[in-house]
CSV table of C-alpha atoms and ligand atoms in Angstrom, one decimal:
chain,number,residue,atom,x,y,z
E,1,MET,CA,0.0,0.4,0.0
E,2,TYR,CA,1.0,3.3,-0.3
E,3,ARG,CA,3.1,5.4,1.7
E,4,ASP,CA,4.5,9.2,2.2
E,5,GLU,CA,7.7,8.3,3.7
E,6,ALA,CA,8.5,12.1,4.5
E,7,LEU,CA,4.9,12.0,6.1
E,8,LEU,CA,5.6,9.2,8.0
E,9,ARG,CA,8.5,10.3,9.7
E,10,GLU,CA,7.6,13.4,10.7
E,11,TYR,CA,4.4,11.6,12.5
E,12,TYR,CA,6.6,9.5,14.5
E,13,SER,CA,9.0,12.3,15.0
E,14,SER,CA,9.3,12.9,18.4
E,15,SER,CA,10.0,9.6,20.6
E,16,PRO,CA,8.6,8.7,23.9
E,17,GLY,CA,12.5,7.3,24.5
E,18,ASP,CA,12.0,3.3,24.3
E,19,ILE,CA,11.4,3.4,20.5
E,20,THR,CA,11.8,5.2,17.4
E,21,LEU,CA,11.0,4.4,13.5
E,22,ASP,CA,14.0,2.9,13.2
E,23,ASP,CA,13.5,0.4,15.0
E,24,VAL,CA,11.1,-1.2,13.1
E,25,ASP,CA,11.5,-2.1,9.2
E,26,VAL,CA,9.1,-0.2,7.5
E,27,ASN,CA,9.7,-2.0,4.5
E,28,HIS,CA,8.2,-5.5,5.9
E,29,LEU,CA,5.1,-4.4,7.9
E,30,PRO,CA,2.4,-6.9,8.7
E,31,SER,CA,-0.5,-6.3,5.8
E,32,HIS,CA,-3.3,-6.5,7.9
E,33,VAL,CA,-3.1,-5.9,12.1
E,34,SER,CA,-6.5,-6.9,13.8
E,35,ILE,CA,-7.2,-5.5,17.1
E,36,ILE,CA,-8.8,-6.4,20.1
E,37,MET,CA,-9.9,-3.3,22.0
E,38,ASP,CA,-10.0,-4.1,25.6
E,39,GLY,CA,-10.0,-2.4,28.7
E,40,ASN,CA,-12.4,1.0,27.9
E,41,GLY,CA,-14.5,0.1,30.9
E,42,ARG,CA,-11.2,-0.6,33.9
E,43,TRP,CA,-9.9,2.6,32.3
E,44,ALA,CA,-12.6,4.7,33.3
E,45,GLN,CA,-13.2,3.6,36.3
E,46,ALA,CA,-9.5,3.3,37.6
E,47,ARG,CA,-10.1,7.4,36.8
E,48,GLY,CA,-13.6,7.5,39.0
E,49,LEU,CA,-15.5,7.6,35.6
E,50,ASP,CA,-18.6,6.3,34.1
E,51,ARG,CA,-17.6,3.1,31.8
E,52,SER,CA,-19.0,5.6,29.0
E,53,LYS,CA,-16.4,7.9,29.2
E,54,GLY,CA,-14.3,5.0,28.6
E,55,HIS,CA,-15.5,4.0,25.3
E,56,VAL,CA,-15.5,7.8,24.4
E,57,ALA,CA,-12.1,8.1,25.0
E,58,GLY,CA,-11.9,4.9,23.3
E,59,VAL,CA,-12.4,6.3,20.0
E,60,ASP,CA,-10.2,9.1,20.0
E,61,ALA,CA,-7.6,6.1,20.3
E,62,LEU,CA,-8.7,4.5,17.3
E,63,ARG,CA,-9.2,7.3,15.2
E,64,GLU,CA,-5.4,7.7,15.7
E,65,THR,CA,-4.6,4.1,15.0
E,66,VAL,CA,-6.6,4.4,11.6
E,67,THR,CA,-4.9,7.2,11.1
E,68,THR,CA,-1.5,5.3,11.9
E,69,SER,CA,-2.0,2.0,9.5
E,70,VAL,CA,-2.8,4.7,7.1
E,71,ARG,CA,0.7,6.6,7.7
E,72,LEU,CA,2.3,3.0,8.0
E,73,GLY,CA,0.6,1.7,4.6
E,74,LEU,CA,-0.8,-1.0,6.3
E,75,ASP,CA,-3.6,-3.1,3.6
E,76,ALA,CA,-6.3,-3.8,6.2
E,77,LEU,CA,-6.8,-2.7,9.7
E,78,SER,CA,-9.7,-4.4,11.2
E,79,VAL,CA,-11.2,-3.7,15.2
E,80,TYR,CA,-13.4,-5.9,17.6
E,81,ALA,CA,-15.9,-3.1,18.4
E,82,PHE,CA,-19.1,-5.3,19.7
E,83,SER,CA,-19.7,-8.9,19.9
E,84,THR,CA,-22.3,-10.8,20.0
E,85,GLU,CA,-21.9,-11.4,23.6
E,86,ASN,CA,-22.3,-8.0,24.1
E,87,TRP,CA,-25.9,-7.7,24.0
E,88,ARG,CA,-25.8,-8.6,27.4
E,89,ARG,CA,-24.6,-5.4,28.8
E,90,PRO,CA,-26.5,-3.1,30.7
E,91,GLN,CA,-29.6,-2.1,28.1
E,92,ARG,CA,-27.9,1.7,28.8
E,93,GLU,CA,-24.4,0.6,27.7
E,94,VAL,CA,-25.7,-1.3,24.6
E,95,ASP,CA,-27.8,1.7,23.6
E,96,LEU,CA,-24.7,4.1,24.2
E,97,LEU,CA,-22.9,2.2,22.5
E,98,MET,CA,-24.6,1.9,19.2
E,99,HIS,CA,-25.1,5.3,19.4
E,100,LEU,CA,-21.2,6.0,19.4
E,101,PHE,CA,-20.9,3.7,16.3
E,102,ALA,CA,-23.3,5.7,14.3
E,103,THR,CA,-22.3,9.4,15.8
E,104,THR,CA,-18.7,8.3,15.5
E,105,LEU,CA,-19.2,6.9,12.2
E,106,VAL,CA,-20.8,10.0,10.8
E,107,LYS,CA,-17.9,12.6,12.2
E,108,GLU,CA,-15.2,10.2,10.8
E,109,LEU,CA,-16.5,10.3,7.0
E,110,PRO,CA,-14.4,13.2,6.1
E,111,LEU,CA,-10.6,11.2,7.1
E,112,PHE,CA,-11.7,7.7,5.3
E,113,HIS,CA,-12.3,10.1,2.3
E,114,GLN,CA,-9.2,12.4,3.2
E,115,GLU,CA,-6.9,9.6,3.7
E,116,ASN,CA,-8.9,7.0,0.9
E,117,VAL,CA,-10.2,4.5,3.6
E,118,ARG,CA,-12.4,2.0,2.4
E,119,LEU,CA,-14.7,0.7,4.9
E,120,ARG,CA,-16.0,-2.5,5.5
E,121,PHE,CA,-18.0,-4.7,8.2
E,122,LEU,CA,-17.5,-7.9,9.6
E,123,GLY,CA,-20.8,-9.3,11.4
E,124,ASP,CA,-24.9,-9.5,11.2
E,125,LEU,CA,-25.6,-5.6,10.6
E,126,GLU,CA,-29.7,-6.4,10.6
E,127,ALA,CA,-29.8,-6.9,14.2
E,128,LEU,CA,-28.2,-3.5,14.7
E,129,PRO,CA,-30.5,-0.6,15.7
E,130,LYS,CA,-31.6,1.2,12.5
E,131,LYS,CA,-30.2,4.4,12.9
E,132,THR,CA,-26.9,3.0,13.4
E,133,TYR,CA,-27.5,0.5,10.4
E,134,ASP,CA,-28.4,3.3,8.0
E,135,VAL,CA,-25.2,5.1,8.6
E,136,PHE,CA,-22.9,2.1,8.9
E,137,CYS,CA,-24.9,1.4,4.9
E,138,GLN,CA,-23.9,5.1,4.5
E,139,GLY,CA,-19.9,4.6,5.2
E,140,LEU,CA,-20.0,1.7,3.1
E,141,ASP,CA,-21.6,3.2,0.1
E,142,GLU,CA,-19.8,6.7,0.4
E,143,THR,CA,-16.0,4.7,0.9
E,144,ALA,CA,-16.6,2.0,-2.1
E,145,ASP,CA,-14.8,3.5,-4.3
E,146,HIS,CA,-11.8,4.5,-1.9
E,147,THR,CA,-8.5,2.5,-2.8
E,148,GLY,CA,-6.4,2.8,0.3
E,149,MET,CA,-6.6,1.0,2.9
E,150,THR,CA,-9.4,-1.3,4.3
E,151,PHE,CA,-10.7,-0.7,7.7
E,152,ALA,CA,-13.1,-3.5,8.9
E,153,LEU,CA,-15.3,-2.9,11.8
E,154,ALA,CA,-16.3,-6.4,13.8
E,155,VAL,CA,-19.4,-4.9,15.1
E,156,ASN,CA,-22.4,-7.7,16.3
E,157,TYR,CA,-19.6,-10.4,15.6
E,158,GLY,CA,-18.8,-13.8,17.0
E,159,SER,CA,-16.7,-16.1,14.8
E,160,ARG,CA,-19.0,-19.1,15.5
E,161,ALA,CA,-21.7,-17.2,14.6
E,162,GLU,CA,-19.8,-16.1,11.1
E,163,MET,CA,-18.9,-20.1,10.5
E,164,THR,CA,-22.2,-21.1,11.3
E,165,ARG,CA,-23.2,-18.9,8.3
E,166,ALA,CA,-20.6,-20.0,6.2
E,167,ALA,CA,-21.7,-23.9,7.0
E,168,ARG,CA,-25.7,-22.7,6.4
E,169,LEU,CA,-24.6,-21.1,3.0
E,170,ILE,CA,-22.9,-24.2,1.6
E,171,ALA,CA,-25.7,-26.8,2.6
E,172,GLN,CA,-27.9,-24.1,0.6
E,173,GLU,CA,-25.6,-23.9,-2.4
E,174,VAL,CA,-25.2,-27.7,-2.5
E,175,SER,CA,-28.7,-28.7,-1.9
E,176,ALA,CA,-29.4,-26.2,-4.9
E,177,GLY,CA,-27.1,-28.4,-6.9
E,178,ALA,CA,-25.2,-24.7,-7.2
E,179,LEU,CA,-22.1,-26.1,-5.2
E,180,SER,CA,-20.7,-29.8,-5.8
E,181,ILE,CA,-19.6,-31.6,-2.4
E,182,ASP,CA,-16.1,-32.2,-4.1
E,183,ASP,CA,-15.5,-28.4,-4.3
E,184,VAL,CA,-15.4,-27.8,-0.4
E,185,ASP,CA,-12.6,-26.9,0.1
E,186,GLU,CA,-11.1,-24.4,2.6
E,187,SER,CA,-11.4,-21.5,0.0
E,188,ALA,CA,-14.9,-22.3,-0.1
E,189,ILE,CA,-15.3,-21.5,3.5
E,190,ALA,CA,-13.3,-18.6,3.5
E,191,SER,CA,-15.1,-17.4,0.7
E,192,ARG,CA,-18.2,-17.3,2.5
E,193,LEU,CA,-17.0,-15.7,6.1
E,194,TYR,CA,-17.3,-12.0,6.5
E,195,THR,CA,-13.7,-11.4,6.2
E,196,ALA,CA,-14.1,-12.8,2.4
E,197,GLY,CA,-11.5,-10.8,0.3
E,198,LEU,CA,-9.3,-9.7,3.1
E,199,PRO,CA,-5.9,-11.4,3.9
E,200,ASP,CA,-5.8,-12.9,7.1
E,201,PRO,CA,-4.3,-10.8,10.0
E,202,GLU,CA,-0.4,-11.2,10.0
E,203,LEU,CA,-1.0,-9.3,13.5
E,204,LEU,CA,-3.1,-9.7,16.3
E,205,ILE,CA,-2.7,-7.0,19.4
E,206,ARG,CA,-5.2,-7.5,22.6
E,207,THR,CA,-5.1,-4.3,25.2
E,208,SER,CA,-6.0,-4.9,28.5
E,209,GLY,CA,-3.2,-7.9,29.4
E,210,GLU,CA,-6.6,-10.4,28.9
E,211,LEU,CA,-5.1,-14.2,27.0
E,212,ARG,CA,-8.6,-15.0,25.3
E,213,LEU,CA,-9.5,-15.2,21.4
E,214,SER,CA,-13.4,-14.2,22.9
E,215,ASN,CA,-15.0,-15.6,19.8
E,216,TYR,CA,-12.9,-13.3,17.4
E,217,LEU,CA,-11.3,-14.4,13.8
E,218,LEU,CA,-10.9,-17.9,14.9
E,219,TRP,CA,-10.7,-18.9,11.5
E,220,GLN,CA,-8.6,-16.3,10.6
E,221,LEU,CA,-5.9,-16.4,12.9
E,222,ALA,CA,-4.9,-19.8,12.4
E,223,TYR,CA,-1.2,-18.1,11.8
E,224,THR,CA,-1.2,-15.3,13.6
E,225,GLU,CA,1.4,-13.7,15.6
E,226,PHE,CA,0.0,-12.7,18.7
E,227,TYR,CA,1.3,-9.0,20.6
E,228,VAL,CA,-0.7,-8.7,24.3
E,229,THR,CA,-0.3,-5.0,26.3
E,230,ASP,CA,-1.3,-4.1,29.6
E,231,MET,CA,-2.4,-1.4,28.4
E,232,MET,CA,-5.8,0.0,28.3
E,233,TRP,CA,-7.8,0.6,24.6
E,234,PRO,CA,-8.2,4.5,25.4
E,235,ASP,CA,-4.3,4.7,26.0
E,236,PHE,CA,-2.9,2.6,23.2
E,237,ASP,CA,-1.3,4.7,20.6
E,238,ARG,CA,1.1,5.4,17.5
E,239,TRP,CA,3.9,4.3,20.3
E,240,GLU,CA,2.1,1.3,21.4
E,241,MET,CA,2.0,0.2,17.7
E,242,LEU,CA,4.5,0.3,17.2
E,243,ARG,CA,6.5,-1.8,19.4
E,244,ALA,CA,4.0,-4.0,18.4
E,245,ILE,CA,5.3,-4.1,14.9
E,246,ARG,CA,8.7,-4.8,16.7
E,247,ALA,CA,7.7,-7.8,18.4
E,248,PHE,CA,6.2,-9.3,15.4
E,249,GLN,CA,9.5,-8.5,13.1
E,250,GLY,CA,11.2,-10.2,16.0
E,251,ARG,CA,9.4,-13.5,15.6
E,252,ASN,CA,10.3,-16.8,13.7
E,253,ARG,CA,7.1,-17.5,11.8
E,254,ARG,CA,7.2,-21.4,10.4
E,255,PHE,CA,3.6,-21.7,9.2
E,256,GLY,CA,4.1,-25.1,10.7
E,257,GLY,CA,7.1,-25.9,8.5
E,258,VAL,CA,10.5,-25.5,9.2
E,259,VAL,CA,12.5,-22.5,9.1
E,260,ASN,CA,16.3,-20.9,9.2
E,261,GLN,CA,17.8,-24.6,9.1
P,301,FPP,C1,-13.6,-2.6,25.3
P,301,FPP,O1,-14.0,-2.4,27.1
P,301,FPP,C2,-14.3,-2.1,24.1
P,301,FPP,C3,-15.5,-2.2,23.7
P,301,FPP,C4,-16.9,-3.2,24.3
P,301,FPP,C5,-15.5,-1.6,22.0
P,301,FPP,C6,-16.1,-0.4,21.6
P,301,FPP,C7,-15.1,0.6,21.2
P,301,FPP,C8,-14.5,1.9,21.3
P,301,FPP,C9,-16.2,2.4,21.6
P,301,FPP,C10,-13.9,2.4,20.1
P,301,FPP,C11,-14.3,2.8,19.0
P,301,FPP,C12,-15.5,3.2,18.6
P,301,FPP,C13,-16.2,2.7,16.9
P,301,FPP,C14,-16.5,4.1,17.0
P,301,FPP,C15,-15.9,1.8,16.7
P,301,FPP,P1,-14.3,-2.9,27.4
P,301,FPP,O2,-15.9,-2.1,28.1
P,301,FPP,O3,-14.9,-4.6,27.5
P,301,FPP,O4,-13.7,-2.6,29.0
P,301,FPP,P2,-13.3,-3.6,30.0
P,301,FPP,O5,-12.8,-4.9,29.5
P,301,FPP,O6,-12.8,-2.9,31.2
P,301,FPP,O7,-14.5,-4.2,31.1
């Protein structure tokens, strides 16, 4: 993906001390980074604030992360914003999140236009409140022709539901005679997941120190490198992204085989 080297240098000009842009090889970046944004509630509670303030601060961290990903020239950034299990949260918090998704998307559309970012959604959008659903459709529409980074928001997403849906689609096609059982292979499944056409993430970041996948991209993360940070999501910034990439570049990726013998 296109990268403006001068803009990137300027973006990373004031180092916090432990890391600089020169600590990563910008020619070998992961093409798709995915993030489980966790810890908004705890970030707020630690400051004596309502959990909702943590989600609002989380939006700022997400805006910076989109910009960082564009500056670095990633092909894709995906984030887990709302799971199929998150409906179990208090109704007030669910309402606030749905409202925040809608208002943020409208507010950030100019950024997506300016940075040529193409939006995608992972998950079952039909179950969302109408306002949120409509704004998401508008976002999809307005960015469909953009050719820069893909930004995929997982909303009402659950990996098991996604795979169950793919199995049903395949079963329907087989029973209608449109697909032969011999053609049901890994690519037939991958092309019926919400992520169809996106490369698998090479790096998964999870904030707030939890060591769980939480029903996120179980198929797509088969060979992904993980980076878990104790940082709460609202504190995540361009520098933590760089630390994650530095850790990723220090790994020896074998994909089940043997390298460097
Ligand atoms: C986790 O914190 C975060 C979420 C439930 C997702 C919400 C994400 C945002 C509001 C930022 C992105 C916004 C948009 C517009 C996509 P948590 O509530 O699970 O924190 P906790 O584990 O400390 O309770």
